[in-house]
XYZ file of C-alpha atoms in Angstrom:
560
model
C 31.346 60.770 -2.930
C 34.576 59.045 -3.922
C 34.618 55.858 -5.907
C 36.364 54.212 -2.949
C 33.475 55.159 -0.650
C 30.955 53.875 -3.165
C 32.742 50.525 -3.389
C 33.021 50.287 0.401
C 29.282 50.964 0.814
C 28.438 48.427 -1.879
C 30.641 45.858 -0.204
C 29.040 46.589 3.186
C 25.545 46.364 1.691
C 26.409 43.075 -0.010
C 27.784 41.627 3.226
C 24.662 42.779 5.089
C 22.455 41.239 2.405
C 24.248 37.894 2.574
C 24.117 37.936 6.392
C 20.393 38.581 6.355
C 19.915 35.905 3.693
C 21.930 33.409 5.735
C 19.874 34.171 8.839
C 16.626 33.834 6.877
C 17.849 30.528 5.410
C 18.858 29.299 8.856
C 15.549 30.357 10.391
C 13.606 28.557 7.684
C 15.654 25.378 7.679
C 16.085 25.130 11.455
C 13.056 23.486 12.969
C 12.795 22.482 16.608
C 11.275 18.983 16.549
C 11.485 18.334 20.279
C 8.174 17.654 21.972
C 6.080 18.045 18.823
C 4.549 14.576 19.127
C 4.237 12.912 22.546
C 6.768 10.129 23.039
C 8.561 10.763 19.726
C 12.244 11.740 19.547
C 13.640 11.886 16.025
C 16.959 10.268 15.205
C 19.815 12.224 13.616
C 19.019 10.811 10.173
C 15.339 11.724 10.557
C 16.309 15.224 11.707
C 18.528 15.594 8.633
C 15.662 14.615 6.326
C 13.282 17.039 8.057
C 15.816 19.899 7.704
C 16.531 19.214 4.023
C 14.322 21.295 1.738
C 13.733 20.026 -1.795
C 11.119 20.670 -4.426
C 10.870 16.887 -4.831
C 12.048 14.192 -2.438
C 11.596 10.480 -1.773
C 12.020 9.104 1.757
C 12.782 5.384 1.585
C 12.649 3.193 4.640
C 11.827 -0.353 5.635
C 8.944 -1.148 7.966
C 9.386 0.567 11.322
C 12.028 3.062 10.179
C 9.833 6.050 10.996
C 9.313 7.293 7.446
C 5.646 8.185 8.084
C 6.571 10.127 11.235
C 9.371 11.889 9.316
C 6.894 12.858 6.602
C 4.494 14.194 9.231
C 7.279 16.306 10.762
C 8.152 17.711 7.341
C 4.538 18.805 6.981
C 4.583 20.388 10.466
C 7.751 22.262 9.496
C 6.035 23.765 6.434
C 2.991 24.687 8.520
C 5.201 26.531 11.033
C 7.711 28.158 8.685
C 5.395 29.465 5.966
C 4.140 32.919 6.977
C 1.162 33.029 4.637
C -1.671 30.499 4.216
C -0.655 27.502 2.092
C -2.688 24.823 0.393
C -1.328 21.556 1.814
C -2.262 17.997 0.880
C -1.311 14.992 3.021
C -2.299 11.896 1.104
C -2.191 8.135 1.236
C -4.027 5.269 -0.462
C -5.575 3.648 2.600
C -8.279 5.205 4.807
C -7.068 3.401 7.940
C -3.525 4.712 7.511
C -4.900 8.206 6.974
C -6.987 7.952 10.153
C -3.824 6.936 12.010
C -1.910 9.954 10.653
C -4.731 12.286 11.711
C -4.882 10.795 15.204
C -1.109 11.166 15.616
C -1.099 14.740 14.285
C -3.927 15.769 16.612
C -1.822 14.680 19.605
C 0.513 17.592 18.764
C -0.394 20.974 20.311
C 1.667 22.635 17.554
C -0.433 20.950 14.860
C -3.663 21.975 16.572
C -2.425 25.604 16.786
C -1.296 25.744 13.149
C -3.873 23.725 11.237
C -6.296 26.624 10.830
C -3.528 28.893 9.471
C -3.498 26.875 6.254
C -5.878 25.060 3.950
C -5.001 21.505 4.949
C -6.514 18.435 3.291
C -5.666 15.017 4.726
C -7.176 12.663 2.144
C -6.956 9.337 0.421
C -6.197 9.613 -3.291
C -9.746 8.739 -4.290
C -11.300 11.274 -1.930
C -8.983 14.023 -3.189
C -9.898 13.153 -6.788
C -13.616 12.902 -5.941
C -13.571 16.370 -4.338
C -11.708 18.044 -7.226
C -13.877 16.398 -9.881
C -17.013 17.574 -8.068
C -15.645 21.114 -7.918
C -14.982 21.276 -11.662
C -18.443 20.078 -12.631
C -18.557 16.269 -12.437
C -21.550 16.416 -10.114
C -22.529 12.750 -10.441
C -19.119 11.342 -9.541
C -19.191 9.043 -6.512
C -16.574 8.636 -3.813
C -14.727 5.317 -3.918
C -13.465 4.022 -0.575
C -10.398 1.960 -1.522
C -10.710 -0.560 1.309
C -10.009 -4.209 0.539
C -13.710 -4.993 0.929
C -14.757 -2.334 -1.600
C -11.977 -3.236 -4.036
C -13.107 -6.880 -4.013
C -16.751 -5.854 -4.427
C -15.978 -3.632 -7.393
C -13.816 -6.297 -9.015
C -16.647 -8.849 -8.694
C -19.169 -6.405 -10.175
C -16.956 -5.409 -13.098
C -15.971 -9.003 -13.802
C -19.661 -9.857 -14.275
C -20.094 -6.946 -16.669
C -17.083 -8.021 -18.721
C -18.381 -11.609 -18.861
C -21.541 -10.298 -20.543
C -19.493 -8.153 -22.927
C -17.359 -11.163 -23.915
C -20.414 -13.361 -24.500
C -21.994 -10.703 -26.695
C -18.828 -9.994 -28.653
C -17.900 -13.637 -29.256
C -21.322 -14.254 -30.799
C -21.113 -11.191 -33.052
C -20.424 -11.229 -36.788
C -17.465 -8.906 -36.205
C -15.733 -11.503 -34.061
C -16.469 -14.306 -36.524
C -14.741 -12.325 -39.272
C -11.588 -11.800 -37.224
C -8.417 -13.577 -38.359
C -7.725 -16.590 -36.167
C -4.604 -15.016 -34.653
C -6.670 -12.095 -33.276
C -9.271 -14.258 -31.508
C -9.147 -15.052 -27.823
C -7.809 -18.139 -26.138
C -10.145 -20.045 -23.838
C -7.940 -19.073 -20.894
C -8.473 -15.356 -21.586
C -11.522 -14.951 -19.382
C -13.268 -11.983 -17.736
C -10.773 -11.905 -14.861
C -7.913 -11.585 -17.359
C -9.623 -8.727 -19.238
C -10.443 -6.849 -16.040
C -6.805 -7.068 -14.920
C -5.641 -5.946 -18.366
C -8.051 -2.977 -18.441
C -7.032 -1.908 -14.928
C -3.365 -2.213 -15.885
C -3.906 -0.133 -19.033
C -5.669 2.623 -17.108
C -3.290 2.599 -14.143
C -0.403 3.193 -16.550
C -2.220 5.612 -18.868
C -2.058 3.252 -21.848
C -5.532 3.964 -23.189
C -4.725 5.107 -26.727
C -4.209 2.592 -29.508
C -0.590 3.486 -30.278
C 0.509 3.542 -26.624
C -1.038 0.181 -25.837
C 0.130 -1.584 -29.003
C 3.740 -0.490 -28.594
C 4.343 -0.801 -24.843
C 6.255 -3.639 -23.226
C 3.775 -5.270 -20.827
C 6.084 -4.930 -17.808
C 4.346 -5.948 -14.606
C 1.741 -8.113 -16.333
C 1.516 -11.851 -15.884
C 2.693 -14.228 -18.605
C -0.447 -16.372 -18.368
C -2.647 -16.372 -20.232
C -0.262 -15.251 -22.903
C -1.277 -12.322 -25.086
C 0.037 -12.049 -28.629
C 0.680 -8.792 -30.454
C -2.159 -9.604 -32.830
C -4.603 -10.091 -29.956
C -3.929 -6.628 -28.571
C -6.214 -5.135 -31.236
C -9.025 -7.335 -29.951
C -8.268 -6.314 -26.359
C -8.693 -2.696 -27.460
C -12.122 -3.590 -28.871
C -13.160 -5.110 -25.529
C -11.741 -2.041 -23.764
C -13.869 0.259 -25.922
C -16.982 -1.864 -25.358
C -16.311 -1.825 -21.614
C -15.993 1.973 -21.639
C -19.212 2.266 -23.656
C -21.147 0.018 -21.252
C -19.847 1.977 -18.234
C -20.866 5.232 -19.929
C -24.261 4.324 -21.416
C -25.716 1.518 -19.326
C -24.236 2.466 -15.954
C -24.485 6.264 -16.304
C -20.773 7.148 -16.439
C -19.914 4.810 -13.596
C -16.219 5.017 -12.697
C -13.930 2.152 -11.825
C -11.134 2.697 -9.297
C -8.554 3.534 -11.994
C -10.757 6.126 -13.737
C -10.342 8.859 -11.126
C -6.719 9.634 -11.980
C -7.334 9.477 -15.736
C -10.379 11.759 -15.517
C -8.404 14.310 -13.538
C -5.483 14.186 -15.988
C -7.865 14.711 -18.893
C -9.470 17.720 -17.179
C -6.577 19.388 -15.363
C -7.042 22.495 -17.504
C -10.465 22.871 -15.860
C -8.963 22.909 -12.347
C -8.299 26.531 -11.311
C -4.652 27.107 -10.419
C -5.656 28.350 -6.962
C -6.999 24.839 -6.270
C -3.570 23.286 -6.883
C -1.481 22.515 -3.797
C 1.572 24.411 -2.635
C 2.836 21.359 -0.754
C 2.000 17.687 -1.265
C 3.027 14.932 1.160
C 2.438 11.323 0.061
C 2.761 8.376 2.439
C 3.123 4.722 1.301
C 3.736 5.884 -2.260
C 4.462 2.295 -3.346
C 0.699 1.628 -3.183
C -0.232 4.377 -5.633
C -0.593 3.641 -9.320
C 1.538 5.568 -11.853
C -1.253 7.839 -13.131
C -2.188 8.700 -9.559
C 1.385 9.812 -8.900
C 1.417 11.758 -12.171
C -1.731 13.652 -11.128
C -0.170 14.596 -7.790
C 3.017 15.865 -9.437
C 0.994 18.041 -11.810
C -1.138 19.415 -8.958
C 1.959 20.524 -7.007
C 3.037 24.181 -7.062
C 6.106 24.201 -4.791
C 7.088 20.832 -3.337
C 6.076 17.180 -3.320
C 7.570 14.778 -0.751
C 6.937 11.040 -0.925
C 7.701 8.207 1.471
C 7.525 4.471 0.964
C 9.020 1.001 1.145
C 9.396 -1.214 -1.965
C 9.239 -4.315 0.273
C 5.659 -3.433 1.128
C 4.523 -3.041 -2.485
C 1.684 -5.555 -2.713
C -0.165 -4.095 -5.686
C 0.509 -4.167 -9.432
C 3.875 -3.321 -10.951
C 4.409 -0.832 -13.771
C 6.539 -0.082 -16.843
C 6.919 3.535 -15.640
C 9.873 5.079 -13.859
C 9.538 7.968 -11.425
C 11.295 10.201 -13.970
C 8.690 9.814 -16.694
C 5.969 10.587 -14.149
C 7.581 13.995 -13.578
C 9.671 13.197 -10.500
C 13.369 14.057 -10.387
C 14.510 12.360 -7.192
C 18.066 11.315 -8.003
C 21.014 11.719 -5.656
C 20.360 13.536 -2.375
C 16.679 13.857 -3.237
C 16.265 10.204 -2.247
C 16.985 9.696 1.439
C 17.140 6.296 3.124
C 16.207 5.750 6.761
C 18.178 2.818 8.168
C 17.322 2.692 11.862
C 14.329 0.613 12.990
C 12.230 2.110 15.795
C 9.167 -0.142 15.735
C 10.093 -3.783 15.863
C 12.727 -5.590 17.879
C 15.858 -6.945 16.258
C 14.445 -10.466 16.651
C 11.219 -9.639 14.782
C 13.055 -7.936 11.929
C 15.592 -10.763 11.654
C 12.698 -13.074 10.853
C 10.999 -10.637 8.457
C 14.234 -9.826 6.638
C 14.783 -13.497 5.861
C 12.602 -13.010 2.798
C 14.353 -12.300 -0.479
C 12.209 -10.439 -2.997
C 12.645 -10.676 -6.747
C 11.843 -7.011 -7.461
C 13.542 -5.360 -4.471
C 17.227 -4.844 -3.750
C 17.753 -6.900 -0.600
C 19.667 -5.146 2.155
C 22.612 -6.600 4.008
C 21.824 -7.674 7.561
C 24.813 -5.770 8.975
C 23.548 -2.535 7.420
C 20.532 -2.302 9.703
C 20.280 -0.568 13.060
C 17.838 -1.783 15.679
C 16.834 0.222 18.714
C 15.419 -2.632 20.795
C 15.933 -6.300 21.582
C 13.128 -8.678 22.550
C 11.711 -12.181 22.481
C 12.190 -14.386 19.457
C 9.087 -14.791 17.272
C 7.130 -17.997 17.817
C 5.665 -20.368 15.223
C 2.919 -22.577 16.667
C 1.067 -25.567 15.253
C -2.353 -26.851 16.405
C -4.382 -29.754 15.079
C -7.744 -28.055 15.636
C -9.231 -24.575 15.524
C -10.477 -25.066 19.082
C -6.957 -25.627 20.409
C -5.705 -22.605 18.484
C -8.552 -20.443 19.815
C -7.881 -21.523 23.388
C -4.259 -20.464 23.039
C -5.252 -17.108 21.493
C -7.791 -16.264 24.189
C -5.441 -17.219 27.031
C -2.503 -15.317 25.527
C -4.468 -12.121 24.917
C -5.928 -12.237 28.434
C -2.414 -12.558 29.895
C -1.233 -9.570 27.841
C -4.128 -7.445 29.061
C -3.522 -8.442 32.671
C 0.251 -8.136 32.689
C 0.674 -5.236 30.235
C -2.552 -3.190 30.294
C -2.824 -0.604 27.569
C -0.992 -2.781 25.052
C -2.320 -3.002 21.513
C -3.059 -6.458 20.050
C -3.791 -7.477 16.461
C -4.960 -10.815 15.090
C -4.156 -10.865 11.370
C -6.094 -13.326 9.231
C -6.778 -14.280 5.620
C -10.547 -14.651 5.848
C -11.081 -11.913 3.239
C -13.337 -13.937 0.939
C -15.371 -15.430 3.811
C -16.041 -12.029 5.355
C -16.923 -10.576 1.955
C -19.581 -13.279 1.596
C -20.949 -12.511 5.055
C -19.485 -15.620 6.705
C -18.382 -15.048 10.301
C -15.327 -17.304 10.886
C -15.289 -19.472 14.048
C -12.085 -17.816 15.323
C -13.736 -14.397 15.116
C -16.817 -15.662 16.975
C -14.654 -16.989 19.819
C -12.663 -13.764 20.110
C -15.846 -11.682 20.108
C -17.101 -13.604 23.144
C -14.036 -12.619 25.165
C -12.859 -9.248 23.847
C -13.943 -5.933 22.394
C -13.063 -6.709 18.764
C -12.794 -4.149 15.960
C -11.617 -4.176 12.345
C -9.299 -1.677 10.655
C -12.375 -0.215 8.906
C -13.591 0.856 12.359
C -10.203 2.282 13.337
C -11.067 5.927 12.686
C -14.261 5.845 14.755
C -13.432 3.439 17.546
C -9.725 3.562 18.374
C -8.243 6.016 20.871
C -4.451 6.127 21.344
C -4.863 7.570 24.841
C -7.425 5.048 26.127
C -6.238 2.808 28.970
C -7.998 -0.254 27.571
C -7.492 -0.924 23.884
C -9.668 -3.091 21.625
C -8.306 -6.195 19.904
C -7.907 -5.701 16.171
C -9.162 -8.467 13.878
C -7.858 -7.533 10.452
C -6.835 -8.900 7.082
C -3.197 -8.701 6.031
C -3.829 -6.029 3.371
C -5.686 -3.491 5.506
C -3.124 -3.465 8.330
C -0.457 -1.673 6.292
C 1.078 1.325 8.018
C -0.259 0.434 11.479
C 1.661 -0.965 14.442
C 0.743 -3.062 17.469
C 2.570 -4.211 20.578
C 1.592 -7.852 20.003
C 0.662 -9.513 16.703
C -0.823 -12.963 16.118
C -0.770 -14.096 12.471
C -3.286 -16.797 11.619
C -3.242 -19.121 8.608
C 0.477 -19.780 8.446
C -0.246 -22.834 6.295
C 0.211 -23.850 2.678
C -3.412 -22.957 1.837
C -3.047 -19.275 2.737
C 0.664 -18.372 2.441
C 0.701 -18.457 -0.530
C -3.013 -18.046 -1.090
C -4.188 -21.253 -2.748
C -6.902 -19.449 -4.714
C -4.227 -17.464 -6.572
C -2.371 -20.662 -7.496
C -5.601 -22.279 -8.728
C -6.442 -19.195 -10.763
C -2.977 -19.311 -12.372
C -3.533 -22.954 -13.321
C -6.904 -22.104 -14.867
C -5.507 -19.338 -17.038
C -2.375 -21.219 -18.102
C -2.148 -23.250 -21.275
C 0.391 -25.593 -19.717
C 1.970 -26.090 -16.322
C 5.696 -26.426 -15.718
C 6.580 -24.097 -18.564
C 8.875 -21.097 -18.314
C 5.961 -18.625 -18.461
C 4.019 -20.566 -15.811
C 7.067 -20.676 -13.547
C 7.569 -16.908 -13.886
C 3.958 -16.205 -12.880
C 4.146 -18.731 -10.040
C 7.310 -17.071 -8.727
C 5.633 -13.644 -9.004
C 2.732 -14.884 -6.861
C 5.149 -16.237 -4.261
C 6.955 -12.891 -4.290
C 3.712 -10.981 -3.678
C 2.573 -13.390 -0.978
C 5.886 -13.057 0.860
C 5.393 -9.299 0.841
C 1.954 -9.727 2.419
C 3.460 -11.861 5.174
C 6.346 -9.398 5.554
C 3.842 -6.592 6.114
C 1.983 -8.679 8.714
C 5.133 -9.613 10.650
C 6.506 -6.070 10.667
C 3.369 -4.642 12.317
C 4.633 -6.092 15.628
C 6.576 -3.934 18.065
C 7.291 -6.401 20.900
C 6.273 -9.899 19.872
C 4.884 -11.786 16.896
C 3.390 -15.295 16.807
C 2.594 -17.191 13.595
C -0.021 -19.949 13.943
C -1.718 -22.587 11.882
C -4.281 -25.297 12.587
C -4.504 -28.180 10.120
C -4.775 -31.952 10.342
C -1.031 -32.396 9.714
C 1.934 -30.235 10.671
C 3.443 -30.786 7.203
C 0.728 -28.449 5.859
C 2.678 -25.469 7.204
C 3.421 -22.612 4.803
C 6.402 -23.363 2.538
C 7.682 -19.915 3.529
C 8.924 -21.465 6.765
C 11.930 -22.629 4.752
C 12.940 -18.982 4.277
C 13.413 -18.635 8.017
C 16.532 -19.699 9.883
C 15.716 -22.030 12.836
C 17.746 -19.762 15.137
C 15.360 -16.872 14.435
C 12.199 -18.406 15.892
C 10.868 -20.740 18.586
C 8.884 -23.743 17.366
C 5.872 -24.911 19.395
C 3.917 -28.095 18.705
C 6.035 -29.330 15.779
C 9.551 -30.399 14.896
C 11.146 -27.628 12.865
C 14.128 -29.749 11.799
C 11.843 -31.396 9.229
C 11.695 -28.122 7.293
C 15.350 -27.104 7.490
C 17.285 -30.112 6.250
């Protein structure tokens, strides 16, 4: 054979190879999204994100931008395109949000056909960690349900344990011999130490050198903590760990699960790692939880989230030092809003957050127009309840099948077993459920939907046609108990450090209200019932009068 013939054949073979490779690439990356989920049509920008294949990717989007749906479609694409069985993890922090993702996925015939082709785990972080720890020999580990109720319960329990540790340590000879600069301030109470211990664990700062050297980014300024006192904090940390191990039989707190997995990853067989990991509402995960997920990923990890909805603790970590390389095209932003009307989002986007880059109003795209939000004032709970009952009845009569949520801030009352009067009234007129009952008692396809009665934390990730937000007063937005607690742990008020912590609380509380407002698809109403209208939430000053309708009060008083 001539050299010319050999070169021609090689060229032909190369061309054929590249053609086959191009077709294979096209077949893998092309994914027909039409009709996968009933009533869902992806936008061009969502389609582009679904088509893009990366080993690591972050999908950013504000409330209602469809980031959770986009993430779900990316998972469906992997399930369809991969020819062999894959280990797939779909994960989020909140059980209610996970139940919602499962319910949506199960509406897809394609999902139902494909789910048994793979090993698919749809879990919360704590359940995933619980299952893996059990499998590698931690037989006594217990599952922690990270609902608001359980988080509050655990915090109360651990605070009591730390109080006893502090009492014992302060009366010890060791403490009496400490230099004065290493002793505690009176304002450094059990609540402070619990927050500090959780922060240390969440950020993996559990060794002496790491903790002593780190900048305490994301921690409050009050009570202040000196460099010298950090050694004493480490002593309390060690005593806390010893008590949890010896007296409470290796009891785990909510931040231990990630650390325990990181410490024992070499015990996890590689076949138990995940080929694909999909993480929704990543802003709610702590740094060590994210680090665990990155390490457990074989092929690809895709995350979605919204910094404006971050209502948990901040961190000194960047994504990069947790093992995520999501620069450039690996971070995709969804800009079109599919959930809420332009009028609802105009109100919600009035908030300016200290730790989030605020978007320009003209950079947002809204699919729907609707009624302006309402802000209503009532002098009594009875008057407020009468309005609520009448309004919900009208919705059910005029728009049957609509979903309705009443979002409250009765968290502490309900935790203590107190049934609020508003809840009692609603229960007499409607089938009322909480977000904790969402998985068992809510059916997307049912003609008649229950009324949700939920706290502002647990409603994250869900959406409702109509939303009524209670407690729009200065006692609950911002939460007065957080302000009082700041005063108790501060040496002095009206100092720079106090002002920074006060502003941080306001920032967090605005995010909670932002989350509540952006659950609404068609209409949102904010209400409060106090003896005087001037007891409205100070956040009303963030809103422009043109963006809402005032009922029962004169809004010009608050916008001078």
